[in-house]
PDB file of C-alpha atoms and ligand atoms in Angstrom:
ATOM      1  CA  MET A  29       0.000   0.000   0.000  1.00  0.00           C
ATOM      2  CA  ALA A  30       1.131   3.548  -0.704  1.00  0.00           C
ATOM      3  CA  LYS A  31       3.121   5.321   2.002  1.00  0.00           C
ATOM      4  CA  GLY A  32       2.412   8.885   0.927  1.00  0.00           C
ATOM      5  CA  ILE A  33      -0.891  10.692   0.989  1.00  0.00           C
ATOM      6  CA  PHE A  34      -3.076  11.785  -1.908  1.00  0.00           C
ATOM      7  CA  ILE A  35      -5.082  15.000  -1.629  1.00  0.00           C
ATOM      8  CA  THR A  36      -7.267  16.425  -4.393  1.00  0.00           C
ATOM      9  CA  LEU A  37      -8.772  19.865  -5.007  1.00  0.00           C
ATOM     10  CA  GLU A  38     -12.056  20.040  -6.852  1.00  0.00           C
ATOM     11  CA  GLY A  39     -14.641  22.621  -7.887  1.00  0.00           C
ATOM     12  CA  GLY A  40     -15.835  24.607 -10.870  1.00  0.00           C
ATOM     13  CA  GLU A  41     -14.026  27.119 -13.057  1.00  0.00           C
ATOM     14  CA  GLY A  42     -12.371  29.911 -11.060  1.00  0.00           C
ATOM     15  CA  ALA A  43     -13.233  28.358  -7.690  1.00  0.00           C
ATOM     16  CA  GLY A  44      -9.634  28.812  -6.528  1.00  0.00           C
ATOM     17  CA  LYS A  45      -8.284  25.264  -6.921  1.00  0.00           C
ATOM     18  CA  SER A  46      -4.963  26.140  -8.548  1.00  0.00           C
ATOM     19  CA  SER A  47      -4.304  29.020  -6.146  1.00  0.00           C
ATOM     20  CA  GLN A  48      -5.055  26.842  -3.125  1.00  0.00           C
ATOM     21  CA  ALA A  49      -3.092  23.856  -4.463  1.00  0.00           C
ATOM     22  CA  ARG A  50       0.016  26.033  -4.812  1.00  0.00           C
ATOM     23  CA  MET A  51      -0.412  27.558  -1.347  1.00  0.00           C
ATOM     24  CA  LEU A  52      -0.995  24.166   0.237  1.00  0.00           C
ATOM     25  CA  GLY A  53       2.075  22.729  -1.483  1.00  0.00           C
ATOM     26  CA  THR A  54       4.275  25.579  -0.244  1.00  0.00           C
ATOM     27  CA  ALA A  55       2.894  25.343   3.298  1.00  0.00           C
ATOM     28  CA  LEU A  56       3.553  21.600   3.463  1.00  0.00           C
ATOM     29  CA  GLU A  57       7.065  22.007   2.048  1.00  0.00           C
ATOM     30  CA  ASP A  58       7.728  24.639   4.718  1.00  0.00           C
ATOM     31  CA  LYS A  59       6.734  21.996   7.275  1.00  0.00           C
ATOM     32  CA  GLY A  60       9.395  19.688   5.814  1.00  0.00           C
ATOM     33  CA  ARG A  61       7.100  17.482   3.733  1.00  0.00           C
ATOM     34  CA  ASN A  62       8.058  16.158   0.314  1.00  0.00           C
ATOM     35  CA  VAL A  63       5.338  17.393  -2.028  1.00  0.00           C
ATOM     36  CA  LEU A  64       4.296  16.618  -5.587  1.00  0.00           C
ATOM     37  CA  LEU A  65       2.011  19.340  -6.903  1.00  0.00           C
ATOM     38  CA  THR A  66       0.229  18.083  -9.995  1.00  0.00           C
ATOM     39  CA  ARG A  67      -2.979  18.438 -11.985  1.00  0.00           C
ATOM     40  CA  GLU A  68      -5.571  16.657 -14.086  1.00  0.00           C
ATOM     41  CA  PRO A  69      -5.962  16.283 -16.894  1.00  0.00           C
ATOM     42  CA  GLY A  70      -2.158  16.308 -17.133  1.00  0.00           C
ATOM     43  CA  GLY A  71       0.778  15.857 -14.814  1.00  0.00           C
ATOM     44  CA  THR A  72       2.857  13.719 -17.207  1.00  0.00           C
ATOM     45  CA  THR A  73       4.051  14.243 -20.783  1.00  0.00           C
ATOM     46  CA  GLY A  74       1.422  11.865 -22.143  1.00  0.00           C
ATOM     47  CA  ALA A  75      -1.416  13.214 -20.038  1.00  0.00           C
ATOM     48  CA  GLU A  76      -0.512  16.836 -20.836  1.00  0.00           C
ATOM     49  CA  ALA A  77      -0.811  15.955 -24.544  1.00  0.00           C
ATOM     50  CA  ILE A  78      -4.306  14.596 -23.864  1.00  0.00           C
ATOM     51  CA  ARG A  79      -5.084  17.718 -21.786  1.00  0.00           C
ATOM     52  CA  LYS A  80      -4.588  19.897 -24.857  1.00  0.00           C
ATOM     53  CA  LEU A  81      -7.240  17.860 -26.682  1.00  0.00           C
ATOM     54  CA  LEU A  82      -9.673  18.377 -23.811  1.00  0.00           C
ATOM     55  CA  VAL A  83      -9.254  21.984 -22.703  1.00  0.00           C
ATOM     56  CA  GLU A  84      -8.643  23.774 -26.007  1.00  0.00           C
ATOM     57  CA  GLY A  85     -10.965  24.332 -28.947  1.00  0.00           C
ATOM     58  CA  PRO A  86     -14.744  24.528 -29.301  1.00  0.00           C
ATOM     59  CA  GLY A  87     -17.122  23.155 -26.658  1.00  0.00           C
ATOM     60  CA  GLY A  88     -18.853  20.595 -28.846  1.00  0.00           C
ATOM     61  CA  LYS A  89     -15.804  18.837 -30.258  1.00  0.00           C
ATOM     62  CA  TRP A  90     -16.234  15.681 -28.120  1.00  0.00           C
ATOM     63  CA  ASP A  91     -19.299  13.955 -26.764  1.00  0.00           C
ATOM     64  CA  GLY A  92     -19.447  13.127 -23.067  1.00  0.00           C
ATOM     65  CA  ILE A  93     -18.421   9.489 -23.340  1.00  0.00           C
ATOM     66  CA  THR A  94     -15.445  10.258 -25.585  1.00  0.00           C
ATOM     67  CA  GLU A  95     -14.378  12.899 -23.107  1.00  0.00           C
ATOM     68  CA  ALA A  96     -14.634  10.495 -20.210  1.00  0.00           C
ATOM     69  CA  LEU A  97     -12.435   8.025 -22.104  1.00  0.00           C
ATOM     70  CA  LEU A  98      -9.835  10.716 -22.809  1.00  0.00           C
ATOM     71  CA  HIS A  99      -9.877  11.853 -19.167  1.00  0.00           C
ATOM     72  CA  THR A 100      -9.497   8.257 -18.036  1.00  0.00           C
ATOM     73  CA  ALA A 101      -6.575   7.609 -20.386  1.00  0.00           C
ATOM     74  CA  ALA A 102      -4.883  10.765 -19.097  1.00  0.00           C
ATOM     75  CA  ARG A 103      -5.670   9.747 -15.496  1.00  0.00           C
ATOM     76  CA  ARG A 104      -4.138   6.301 -15.838  1.00  0.00           C
ATOM     77  CA  ASP A 105      -0.942   7.712 -17.373  1.00  0.00           C
ATOM     78  CA  HIS A 106      -0.766  10.325 -14.591  1.00  0.00           C
ATOM     79  CA  LEU A 107      -1.221   7.729 -11.858  1.00  0.00           C
ATOM     80  CA  VAL A 108       1.177   5.157 -13.302  1.00  0.00           C
ATOM     81  CA  ASN A 109       3.963   7.579 -14.170  1.00  0.00           C
ATOM     82  CA  ALA A 110       3.665  10.310 -11.526  1.00  0.00           C
ATOM     83  CA  VAL A 111       1.207   9.864  -8.649  1.00  0.00           C
ATOM     84  CA  TRP A 112       1.764   6.256  -7.637  1.00  0.00           C
ATOM     85  CA  PRO A 113       5.593   6.476  -7.752  1.00  0.00           C
ATOM     86  CA  ALA A 114       5.452   9.668  -5.648  1.00  0.00           C
ATOM     87  CA  LEU A 115       3.178   8.010  -3.092  1.00  0.00           C
ATOM     88  CA  GLU A 116       5.539   5.023  -2.985  1.00  0.00           C
ATOM     89  CA  ALA A 117       8.325   7.501  -2.213  1.00  0.00           C
ATOM     90  CA  GLY A 118       6.294   8.862   0.710  1.00  0.00           C
ATOM     91  CA  LYS A 119       5.327  12.206  -0.819  1.00  0.00           C
ATOM     92  CA  VAL A 120       2.229  14.253  -0.221  1.00  0.00           C
ATOM     93  CA  VAL A 121       0.624  14.410  -3.662  1.00  0.00           C
ATOM     94  CA  ILE A 122      -1.698  17.347  -4.293  1.00  0.00           C
ATOM     95  CA  SER A 123      -3.729  17.120  -7.484  1.00  0.00           C
ATOM     96  CA  ASP A 124      -5.578  20.101  -8.945  1.00  0.00           C
ATOM     97  CA  ARG A 125      -8.686  18.102 -10.056  1.00  0.00           C
ATOM     98  CA  PHE A 126      -9.137  14.314 -10.149  1.00  0.00           C
ATOM     99  CA  VAL A 127     -11.938  11.807 -10.782  1.00  0.00           C
ATOM    100  CA  ASP A 128     -14.660  13.878  -9.061  1.00  0.00           C
ATOM    101  CA  SER A 129     -14.314  16.370 -11.918  1.00  0.00           C
ATOM    102  CA  MET A 130     -15.161  13.583 -14.368  1.00  0.00           C
ATOM    103  CA  THR A 131     -18.205  12.629 -12.297  1.00  0.00           C
ATOM    104  CA  ALA A 132     -19.299  16.281 -12.083  1.00  0.00           C
ATOM    105  CA  TYR A 133     -18.577  17.365 -15.680  1.00  0.00           C
ATOM    106  CA  GLN A 134     -19.154  14.254 -17.794  1.00  0.00           C
ATOM    107  CA  GLY A 135     -21.650  12.690 -15.376  1.00  0.00           C
ATOM    108  CA  TYR A 136     -23.790  15.382 -13.761  1.00  0.00           C
ATOM    109  CA  ALA A 137     -23.289  18.094 -16.417  1.00  0.00           C
ATOM    110  CA  TYR A 138     -23.199  16.102 -19.710  1.00  0.00           C
ATOM    111  CA  GLY A 139     -25.457  13.352 -18.440  1.00  0.00           C
ATOM    112  CA  VAL A 140     -23.178  10.369 -19.082  1.00  0.00           C
ATOM    113  CA  ASP A 141     -24.467   7.462 -16.989  1.00  0.00           C
ATOM    114  CA  ARG A 142     -22.679   7.714 -13.636  1.00  0.00           C
ATOM    115  CA  THR A 143     -22.663   3.965 -13.063  1.00  0.00           C
ATOM    116  CA  ALA A 144     -20.858   3.591 -16.400  1.00  0.00           C
ATOM    117  CA  LEU A 145     -18.325   6.238 -15.320  1.00  0.00           C
ATOM    118  CA  ALA A 146     -17.742   4.436 -12.029  1.00  0.00           C
ATOM    119  CA  THR A 147     -17.233   1.154 -13.917  1.00  0.00           C
ATOM    120  CA  LEU A 148     -14.798   2.862 -16.285  1.00  0.00           C
ATOM    121  CA  TYR A 149     -12.827   4.212 -13.315  1.00  0.00           C
ATOM    122  CA  LYS A 150     -12.795   0.844 -11.600  1.00  0.00           C
ATOM    123  CA  SER A 151     -11.610  -0.934 -14.772  1.00  0.00           C
ATOM    124  CA  ALA A 152      -8.838   1.535 -15.580  1.00  0.00           C
ATOM    125  CA  ILE A 153      -7.724   2.569 -12.104  1.00  0.00           C
ATOM    126  CA  GLY A 154      -9.095   0.124  -9.527  1.00  0.00           C
ATOM    127  CA  ASP A 155      -9.990   0.933  -5.922  1.00  0.00           C
ATOM    128  CA  PHE A 156      -7.519   3.798  -5.516  1.00  0.00           C
ATOM    129  CA  LYS A 157      -9.080   6.972  -4.031  1.00  0.00           C
ATOM    130  CA  PRO A 158      -7.801  10.233  -2.521  1.00  0.00           C
ATOM    131  CA  ALA A 159      -7.442  10.350   1.266  1.00  0.00           C
ATOM    132  CA  LEU A 160      -8.951  13.839   1.250  1.00  0.00           C
ATOM    133  CA  THR A 161     -10.835  15.883  -1.350  1.00  0.00           C
ATOM    134  CA  LEU A 162     -11.354  19.610  -0.867  1.00  0.00           C
ATOM    135  CA  ILE A 163     -14.276  20.897  -2.913  1.00  0.00           C
ATOM    136  CA  LEU A 164     -14.302  24.659  -3.405  1.00  0.00           C
ATOM    137  CA  ASP A 165     -17.860  25.850  -3.886  1.00  0.00           C
ATOM    138  CA  LEU A 166     -18.637  29.176  -5.526  1.00  0.00           C
ATOM    139  CA  PRO A 167     -21.647  30.656  -7.359  1.00  0.00           C
ATOM    140  CA  VAL A 168     -21.205  29.913 -11.067  1.00  0.00           C
ATOM    141  CA  GLU A 169     -21.238  33.539 -12.244  1.00  0.00           C
ATOM    142  CA  ALA A 170     -18.539  34.486  -9.734  1.00  0.00           C
ATOM    143  CA  GLY A 171     -16.338  31.567 -10.770  1.00  0.00           C
ATOM    144  CA  LEU A 172     -16.700  32.263 -14.485  1.00  0.00           C
ATOM    145  CA  ALA A 173     -15.942  35.958 -13.916  1.00  0.00           C
ATOM    146  CA  ARG A 174     -12.742  35.004 -12.079  1.00  0.00           C
ATOM    147  CA  ALA A 175     -11.782  32.461 -14.731  1.00  0.00           C
ATOM    148  CA  ALA A 176     -12.342  35.025 -17.490  1.00  0.00           C
ATOM    149  CA  GLN A 177      -9.489  37.098 -16.041  1.00  0.00           C
ATOM    150  CA  ARG A 178      -7.018  34.382 -16.947  1.00  0.00           C
ATOM    151  CA  VAL A 179      -5.108  34.489 -20.214  1.00  0.00           C
ATOM    152  CA  GLY A 180      -4.548  31.486 -22.462  1.00  0.00           C
ATOM    153  CA  LYS A 181      -6.261  28.972 -24.688  1.00  0.00           C
ATOM    154  CA  GLU A 182      -7.683  26.647 -22.029  1.00  0.00           C
ATOM    155  CA  THR A 183     -11.198  28.019 -22.350  1.00  0.00           C
ATOM    156  CA  ARG A 184     -13.123  25.031 -23.692  1.00  0.00           C
ATOM    157  CA  TYR A 185     -14.964  24.066 -20.505  1.00  0.00           C
ATOM    158  CA  GLU A 186     -15.464  27.711 -19.523  1.00  0.00           C
ATOM    159  CA  SER A 187     -17.351  28.209 -22.799  1.00  0.00           C
ATOM    160  CA  MET A 188     -20.050  25.638 -21.925  1.00  0.00           C
ATOM    161  CA  GLY A 189     -22.673  28.040 -20.594  1.00  0.00           C
ATOM    162  CA  THR A 190     -24.147  28.812 -17.196  1.00  0.00           C
ATOM    163  CA  GLU A 191     -26.596  25.889 -16.990  1.00  0.00           C
ATOM    164  CA  PHE A 192     -23.808  23.406 -17.652  1.00  0.00           C
ATOM    165  CA  HIS A 193     -21.771  24.934 -14.849  1.00  0.00           C
ATOM    166  CA  GLU A 194     -24.772  24.911 -12.480  1.00  0.00           C
ATOM    167  CA  ARG A 195     -25.004  21.156 -13.046  1.00  0.00           C
ATOM    168  CA  VAL A 196     -21.264  20.849 -12.369  1.00  0.00           C
ATOM    169  CA  ARG A 197     -21.668  22.754  -9.104  1.00  0.00           C
ATOM    170  CA  ASN A 198     -24.626  20.649  -8.034  1.00  0.00           C
ATOM    171  CA  GLY A 199     -22.717  17.508  -9.013  1.00  0.00           C
ATOM    172  CA  PHE A 200     -19.838  18.321  -6.694  1.00  0.00           C
ATOM    173  CA  LYS A 201     -22.327  18.838  -3.853  1.00  0.00           C
ATOM    174  CA  GLU A 202     -23.922  15.440  -4.525  1.00  0.00           C
ATOM    175  CA  ILE A 203     -20.489  13.781  -4.603  1.00  0.00           C
ATOM    176  CA  ALA A 204     -19.660  15.339  -1.223  1.00  0.00           C
ATOM    177  CA  LYS A 205     -22.991  14.167   0.201  1.00  0.00           C
ATOM    178  CA  ALA A 206     -22.298  10.599  -0.917  1.00  0.00           C
ATOM    179  CA  GLU A 207     -18.763  10.537   0.535  1.00  0.00           C
ATOM    180  CA  PRO A 208     -18.709  12.966   3.481  1.00  0.00           C
ATOM    181  CA  ASP A 209     -15.630  11.422   5.104  1.00  0.00           C
ATOM    182  CA  ARG A 210     -13.448  11.960   2.042  1.00  0.00           C
ATOM    183  CA  CYS A 211     -14.955  15.197   0.709  1.00  0.00           C
ATOM    184  CA  LYS A 212     -14.995  18.567   2.475  1.00  0.00           C
ATOM    185  CA  VAL A 213     -16.985  21.373   0.848  1.00  0.00           C
ATOM    186  CA  ILE A 214     -15.442  24.790   1.448  1.00  0.00           C
ATOM    187  CA  ASP A 215     -17.160  28.122   0.801  1.00  0.00           C
ATOM    188  CA  GLY A 216     -15.062  29.569  -2.026  1.00  0.00           C
ATOM    189  CA  THR A 217     -16.385  33.119  -1.560  1.00  0.00           C
ATOM    190  CA  GLN A 218     -14.089  33.606   1.427  1.00  0.00           C
ATOM    191  CA  SER A 219     -10.680  35.274   1.120  1.00  0.00           C
ATOM    192  CA  ILE A 220      -7.805  33.257  -0.323  1.00  0.00           C
ATOM    193  CA  GLU A 221      -6.065  33.327   3.070  1.00  0.00           C
ATOM    194  CA  ALA A 222      -9.174  32.210   5.018  1.00  0.00           C
ATOM    195  CA  ILE A 223      -9.691  29.270   2.633  1.00  0.00           C
ATOM    196  CA  HIS A 224      -6.012  28.358   2.915  1.00  0.00           C
ATOM    197  CA  LYS A 225      -6.338  28.117   6.717  1.00  0.00           C
ATOM    198  CA  ILE A 226      -9.407  25.877   6.488  1.00  0.00           C
ATOM    199  CA  ILE A 227      -7.618  23.639   3.986  1.00  0.00           C
ATOM    200  CA  LEU A 228      -4.519  23.377   6.182  1.00  0.00           C
ATOM    201  CA  ALA A 229      -6.668  22.363   9.158  1.00  0.00           C
ATOM    202  CA  GLU A 230      -8.382  19.636   7.100  1.00  0.00           C
ATOM    203  CA  VAL A 231      -5.040  18.390   5.754  1.00  0.00           C
ATOM    204  CA  GLU A 232      -3.524  18.222   9.261  1.00  0.00           C
ATOM    205  CA  LYS A 233      -6.266  15.749  10.174  1.00  0.00           C
ATOM    206  CA  VAL A 234      -5.189  13.268   7.500  1.00  0.00           C
ATOM    207  CA  LEU A 235      -1.402  13.663   7.697  1.00  0.00           C
TER     208      LEU A 235
HETATM  209  N1  LIG B  23     -10.830  33.237  -2.540  1.00  0.00           N
HETATM  210  C1  LIG B  23     -10.617  34.030  -3.602  1.00  0.00           C
HETATM  211  N2  LIG B  23     -11.077  35.283  -3.612  1.00  0.00           N
HETATM  212  C2  LIG B  23     -10.880  36.074  -4.688  1.00  0.00           C
HETATM  213  N3  LIG B  23     -10.211  35.728  -5.796  1.00  0.00           N
HETATM  214  C3  LIG B  23      -9.719  34.481  -5.844  1.00  0.00           C
HETATM  215  C4  LIG B  23      -9.892  33.554  -4.762  1.00  0.00           C
HETATM  216  N4  LIG B  23      -9.285  32.393  -5.098  1.00  0.00           N
HETATM  217  C5  LIG B  23      -8.764  32.575  -6.318  1.00  0.00           C
HETATM  218  N5  LIG B  23      -9.017  33.816  -6.775  1.00  0.00           N
HETATM  219  C6  LIG B  23      -8.621  34.374  -8.071  1.00  0.00           C
HETATM  220  O1  LIG B  23      -9.521  33.851  -9.033  1.00  0.00           O
HETATM  221  C7  LIG B  23      -8.827  33.476 -10.221  1.00  0.00           C
HETATM  222  C8  LIG B  23      -9.046  31.987 -10.477  1.00  0.00           C
HETATM  223  O2  LIG B  23      -8.406  31.234  -9.440  1.00  0.00           O
HETATM  224  P1  LIG B  23      -7.792  29.806  -9.731  1.00  0.00           P
HETATM  225  O3  LIG B  23      -7.057  29.394  -8.505  1.00  0.00           O
HETATM  226  O4  LIG B  23      -7.042  29.817 -11.018  1.00  0.00           O
HETATM  227  O5  LIG B  23      -9.140  28.953  -9.865  1.00  0.00           O
HETATM  228  P2  LIG B  23      -9.365  27.505 -10.496  1.00  0.00           P
HETATM  229  O6  LIG B  23      -8.020  26.842 -10.559  1.00  0.00           O
HETATM  230  O7  LIG B  23     -10.286  26.843  -9.540  1.00  0.00           O
HETATM  231  O8  LIG B  23     -10.001  27.718 -11.819  1.00  0.00           O
HETATM  232  C9  LIG B  23      -7.362  33.851 -10.007  1.00  0.00           C
HETATM  233  O9  LIG B  23      -7.161  35.110 -10.593  1.00  0.00           O
HETATM  234  C10 LIG B  23      -7.239  33.918  -8.499  1.00  0.00           C
HETATM  235  O10 LIG B  23      -6.248  34.829  -8.096  1.00  0.00           O
HETATM  236 MG1  LIG B  24      -7.029  26.035 -12.188  1.00  0.00          MG
END
């Protein structure tokens, strides 16, 4: 069994995941922990190549099932070549998004059958799960407004429309309800520093 600990950050566009992942990584390194800060889709050369297919270009270029397959291929490469070796080495692995994003986006938002998604995960990945998942919750309009400030080409999911993102937000809440021990929902409207403190307190409990 893995010796390290796997922590994931989840939530909609602009919820603050990447900011909080970076701050958490720095705080844990300052405490003397070995940290791997990574992201999905991505985190390895192969998975970053798949990421480009998923996050760039027009919204309708894949259907939900194709997307789930691409995310799962990227996820397996990320786990095999980055996450699992780091956990074996005793690191704290922090991933900016993981499988709950697939459940929320392709499942709750696109409407891909969630039992099929769970079967896909089980077949490709197995029983592996994060020790702790921090879900940042923010009203959709606020998150999209924050995300719009960013520069770059990774706008495909952002372009999906408000109703899509409402379903994503609701999906994350349902996921947290189903697995309350693993998932902590955090009010993302608070200040960056206040959220950081809450996250650190939750992480201390699992370290
Ligand atoms: N709690 C917060 N309050 C205000 N602005 C925030 C907060 N968290 C993040 N931001 C800002 O919102 C934008 C999106 O944050 P980011 O961490 O990239 O979100 P995500 O990775 O979830 O899409 C960034 O410009 C970031 O500085
Ligand atoms: Mg981000």
